[in-house]
Amino acid sequence: MTDQTAPPATALPYLTPGTRAALASLLVAAICLALEGRADWLWEWPDAWTLPVTDWISQGLGWLFDLIRPVVRVISTLLRYPMDWVNVALVQTPWPLIIGATVALGWYAGGLSLALLSAIGLGFVLASGYWVEGMNTLALVFVSVPLALILGLFIGIWANESPRARPWIEATLDLMQTVPTFAYLTPLLLLFGFGPVVGLIASAIYAAPPMARNTLLGLQRVEAEVKEAGIMAGATRRQQLALVEIPAASTQIMIGVNQSLMAALSMVIIAAVIGGFDDIGWEVLLTMRQANFGQSFLAGLVIVAFAIIIDRISARMATNRDRHDLRISWIILAASAALAVYAWAALPAASDIALLAPTVEAVDGALTQFTRATGATLDSIKNTAMFYGLLPLRIGLDGAVLPFTWGFSWTATMSWVLLGGGAALGLAVALTGRVAFGASLPVMAVVLETGVADLPWPFVLFGVGAVAWVAGGWKLTRLALVLLALILVSGLWERALLSLYLCGAAVIACAVLGGLLGLLSAVSNIAWAIIRPICDMLQTIPLFVFLIPVLMFFQIGEFSAFLAIILYAIVPMIRYTRHGLVTTPPELLEAAVAAGATKTQIMRDVRAPFAAPTILLGLNQTILYAFAMLVITALIGTTGLGQSIYLALGQADVGLGIAAGAAMAILALISDRIVQGFAEERRRALGL
Amino acid sequence: MTTPDANGTPAIAVEGLWQVFGNDARARLKEARGRTGSAPEAAEELKQQGLIPAVQDAGFEVREGELFVIMGLSGSGKSTMVRCISRLVEPTAGSVLIDGEDILAASPKRLIELRRRKLGMVFQHFGLFPHMTVAENVAFPLKMLGKSRAERRARAFEVLDMVGLDGREDSYPRQLSGGQKQRVGIARSLAVNPDIWFLDEPFSALDPLIRRQLQDEFLKIQSGLRKTIVFITHDITEALKLADRIAIMRDGRIVQIGTPAEIVLKPVDNYVREFSKDVARGRHACLDSVIQTEGPLPEMPDDPKLRIDMTLDDALAACMSCYENVPVYDRDGKMAGYVHPKELADALTVDSE
Ligand SMILES: Nc1ncnc2c1ncn2[C@@H]1O[C@H](COP(=O)(O)OP(=O)(O)OP(=O)(O)O)[C@@H](O)[C@H]1O
Ligand SMILES: [Mg+2]
């Protein structure tokens, strides 16, 4: 990137850090290429050098788990009580009463619109025939969320009270959010044994960080003078917290509650893969495995209905203090209670309702017809993307170009032409002054020729290290290299590269597509009016549900995974791009207009550079989202770390589960730091 | 600098007070002061190290019942000064005595006790609790004192009535205008009837008309309560109108302390002079600030019957036709000194260089 360090003291002509990093990577790539065939250890990390890290973890944790298992058993038994109670309460309560209570709450929080939303949503759940499964899921959520909230509140307050502990707590929270969801499950499974308690604990742990973060943020944002007014009134520290600071931070804390609820729901549904609990997530999984897509779509929609109702009501309660007439809520509740009591005998049991069964059949039929009619097109879309996009990226042109798909076979000459062409083009670009870009072109040619999954490890280490150095200096480089080396010696390297490839491909697609959609939303209000609710919707849907539509059309495989990741991870890219582009300070725009710039020029030369840091933050979010989804897509057939984590769960192999989970977290963490570093550097360059 | 009355301990005594923001401030201040001789040099050195010396070597005393105004431009360290005195921030060096008690040595418990019973504070940006109604805000300090709910509410209504906010007791702060919020802040700080009252620019968020009205009300309240007050403002007219004495701050230093007349007539430097440039001196200064009391009495053919407590404007009007020294009498009619009409006129126009 641009110059941020002083010129070096050597006699070399001054090169920007970006140029130096690109040239160094190029040099390593050249060495690796030159030694291809002669030094296999360069291209493939030898097994002999691999440390049995996963075994160590298994043994260590096994020992630890044996030690704490008695305590855990007690916790597990204790948790069973509230779980059973809530479950019985939700399942046994007549459905009119539950719907009535939700509608009443919806009215109280948000008036007519939310009351209607609740009625329609729950009405749909009832009609779908998944009422009981839905209530089973909700029961887990409602027990895990209070645990998560208490835990999160406590951690948030602790971080606020102890400046010394704060950085550690924040780092742990960061880490917890990068650790893939499945990875939580394996150790818990080993500790608690099969059953819903695992899902409960996992979701409580997974849902606590957002609460902790928002609590800390809220407490820190309380106006200094409000805090001081508490002090000057002679409040003790405890009184300040309980009577002044926590209530004053309540809006932010309620946002934490909202995020915590959504996280818990998402995790409870993911935990269904463990099985053993008759919940809605399990239903989706089951029908998906049976290729019963109409049914699984319906179950997916039930999850979406829950997610939207929970999200909208809790979000409204967080951000809007106005409440609607409580009396009407009581009337709604009383009416539904009356209905439940007087018409009980006449009402069908929730589990007997299957109003939508015909619809499901119709959907199934239509889907079959659709796939039959467009099967060729869908296949050709999939194959084109696979053969000409994903596969070359994964195993390189030298492996992907085959007579069967490309019509010719790849030869060594072509490799040299590609590499030579890359070098020549790079040189030409470099001569125009953009040296860093020029030097990175041949590097890209190498990647394209070899394929991400087959890259020699010294090159990856060096390349990542170089990029980290440009983004964040030696400190970041050290961190990145140490962490990557951990993956390398633990024998997970190849799988990590596979994950990196799929994630990278999806992120690139998200960046291009999301960037374009963001740009479109920035220039056209109509486009934004259409895209915005879709984004809102996509962000509310639990991870798991994204698998259903892609499976319906593209079956199991890498391409479906790729699409699911894009669907989930594209939203932040769109939002941040638009936000960055539309929030250019008006003075800048006026200055540009006064200078006679056209709309396009303004976009390219004023808005885009100004939006760069924001867009980079969006990209960062997109990367984290992509990693989160990558693990889930292991369910529909991907290779790499996600698959290992999922397999580990099935085999209760805690060493592999944790090692692969950690490797995934490491990849996410390094990408996060690097992109943040670039964003920071851009922000500094803009003087923000 | 004026010394306070010798009788009795001052309500507030500040000495050698420093507040330096930044890492490791205490050690670096000590070091800087050890190396350089004077406070300004030490402050300069700290600034070069990237620290912020917001209050530098401040010293003054406030008498019981006195209305002491701290004035200075934005960022000159006024708020920081009162935060040090009330120990909302921990001063880096120096001492603060309140009624002779070293507040910097007070235990946390004692500090809570002092704040509950003795100190009241009005904040520059109100600092109202957003989740409480006006009445609950005002009653909060009483709650800390452990008063019963009924008692709290009664007292809250009483002080709210005093600041003219009756009828708004159950509104929330966000429903109030800036001026109304400020009154709530004032009412809250008065609820426990503190002996010492800190007010940080209480009227600066208001438009001039309301401000004048509130100043008058404030003077009325104060004439009844006679509290020891530290009042911050950056408005010279307000300072002159309210103050018994004024301390002028600049870049963290107190550059002058004096009565309003002294500030107006004998500014120590251009910074202070700049402040009072636009005020009509004749209206704020009295004859006692210009009369001669020493030496043999000169010849005085005219006697326009000047009194020592006349403002300069009035005095000048009375001796328009005199060209020699004229006598000045005190309140009992005894001669207190004399003044030359020309000097009188000069006092109104000096410092216009
Ligand atoms: N907590 C803090 N940390 C660092 N610097 C601070 C802090 N509080 C105040 N300062 C700095 O101390 C200096 C004095 O600030 P202070 O608030 O006392 O000024 P002031 O005279 O009250 O100004 P105003 O009239 O604008 O309220 C300023 O430069 C300010 O930036
Ligand atoms: Mg201030």
PDB file of C-alpha atoms in Angstrom, chain A residues 171-181 183-184 479-480 483-484 486-487 492 496 499-500 503 623-624 627-628 630-631 641-642 645 657-673:
ATOM      1  CA  ALA A 171      -9.404 -10.814  23.187  1.00  0.00           C
ATOM      2  CA  THR A 172     -11.220 -13.856  24.549  1.00  0.00           C
ATOM      3  CA  LEU A 173     -14.540 -12.551  23.278  1.00  0.00           C
ATOM      4  CA  ASP A 174     -12.961 -11.973  19.863  1.00  0.00           C
ATOM      5  CA  LEU A 175     -11.664 -15.491  19.848  1.00  0.00           C
ATOM      6  CA  MET A 176     -14.972 -16.974  20.936  1.00  0.00           C
ATOM      7  CA  GLN A 177     -16.631 -15.332  17.979  1.00  0.00           C
ATOM      8  CA  THR A 178     -14.120 -16.701  15.497  1.00  0.00           C
ATOM      9  CA  VAL A 179     -14.204 -20.247  16.830  1.00  0.00           C
ATOM     10  CA  PRO A 180     -16.548 -22.115  14.502  1.00  0.00           C
ATOM     11  CA  THR A 181     -19.878 -23.119  15.969  1.00  0.00           C
ATOM     12  CA  ALA A 183     -16.157 -26.767  17.337  1.00  0.00           C
ATOM     13  CA  TYR A 184     -17.979 -25.808  20.534  1.00  0.00           C
ATOM     14  CA  LEU A 479       1.590 -13.275  15.129  1.00  0.00           C
ATOM     15  CA  ALA A 480       0.522 -14.537  11.697  1.00  0.00           C
ATOM     16  CA  LEU A 483      -0.146 -19.127  14.277  1.00  0.00           C
ATOM     17  CA  LEU A 484       0.247 -20.466  10.743  1.00  0.00           C
ATOM     18  CA  LEU A 486       1.004 -24.105  14.464  1.00  0.00           C
ATOM     19  CA  ILE A 487      -1.385 -25.262  11.766  1.00  0.00           C
ATOM     20  CA  LEU A 492      -3.879 -29.709   9.275  1.00  0.00           C
ATOM     21  CA  ALA A 496      -6.518 -25.389   6.006  1.00  0.00           C
ATOM     22  CA  SER A 499     -10.784 -24.056   3.603  1.00  0.00           C
ATOM     23  CA  LEU A 500      -8.828 -21.000   2.641  1.00  0.00           C
ATOM     24  CA  CYS A 503     -13.579 -19.157   1.733  1.00  0.00           C
ATOM     25  CA  ILE A 623     -14.632 -12.705   5.743  1.00  0.00           C
ATOM     26  CA  LEU A 624     -15.688 -13.537   9.289  1.00  0.00           C
ATOM     27  CA  PHE A 627     -15.666 -18.565   7.880  1.00  0.00           C
ATOM     28  CA  ALA A 628     -18.690 -18.975  10.143  1.00  0.00           C
ATOM     29  CA  LEU A 630     -17.905 -22.474   5.928  1.00  0.00           C
ATOM     30  CA  VAL A 631     -18.164 -24.801   8.909  1.00  0.00           C
ATOM     31  CA  LEU A 641     -11.235 -27.932   8.137  1.00  0.00           C
ATOM     32  CA  GLY A 642     -15.016 -27.651   8.299  1.00  0.00           C
ATOM     33  CA  ILE A 645     -14.676 -30.401  12.620  1.00  0.00           C
ATOM     34  CA  GLY A 657     -12.387 -31.081  16.746  1.00  0.00           C
ATOM     35  CA  ILE A 658     -10.479 -28.581  18.810  1.00  0.00           C
ATOM     36  CA  ALA A 659      -7.375 -28.535  16.639  1.00  0.00           C
ATOM     37  CA  ALA A 660      -9.379 -28.022  13.459  1.00  0.00           C
ATOM     38  CA  GLY A 661     -11.615 -25.480  15.193  1.00  0.00           C
ATOM     39  CA  ALA A 662      -8.545 -23.620  16.379  1.00  0.00           C
ATOM     40  CA  ALA A 663      -7.041 -23.737  12.899  1.00  0.00           C
ATOM     41  CA  MET A 664     -10.213 -22.222  11.492  1.00  0.00           C
ATOM     42  CA  ALA A 665     -10.208 -19.566  14.190  1.00  0.00           C
ATOM     43  CA  ILE A 666      -6.565 -18.830  13.364  1.00  0.00           C
ATOM     44  CA  LEU A 667      -7.345 -18.316   9.682  1.00  0.00           C
ATOM     45  CA  ALA A 668     -10.253 -16.043  10.574  1.00  0.00           C
ATOM     46  CA  LEU A 669      -8.184 -14.142  13.103  1.00  0.00           C
ATOM     47  CA  ILE A 670      -5.294 -13.533  10.729  1.00  0.00           C
ATOM     48  CA  SER A 671      -7.576 -12.346   7.938  1.00  0.00           C
ATOM     49  CA  ASP A 672      -9.377 -10.128  10.406  1.00  0.00           C
ATOM     50  CA  ARG A 673      -6.188  -8.489  11.661  1.00  0.00           C
TER      51      ARG A 673
END
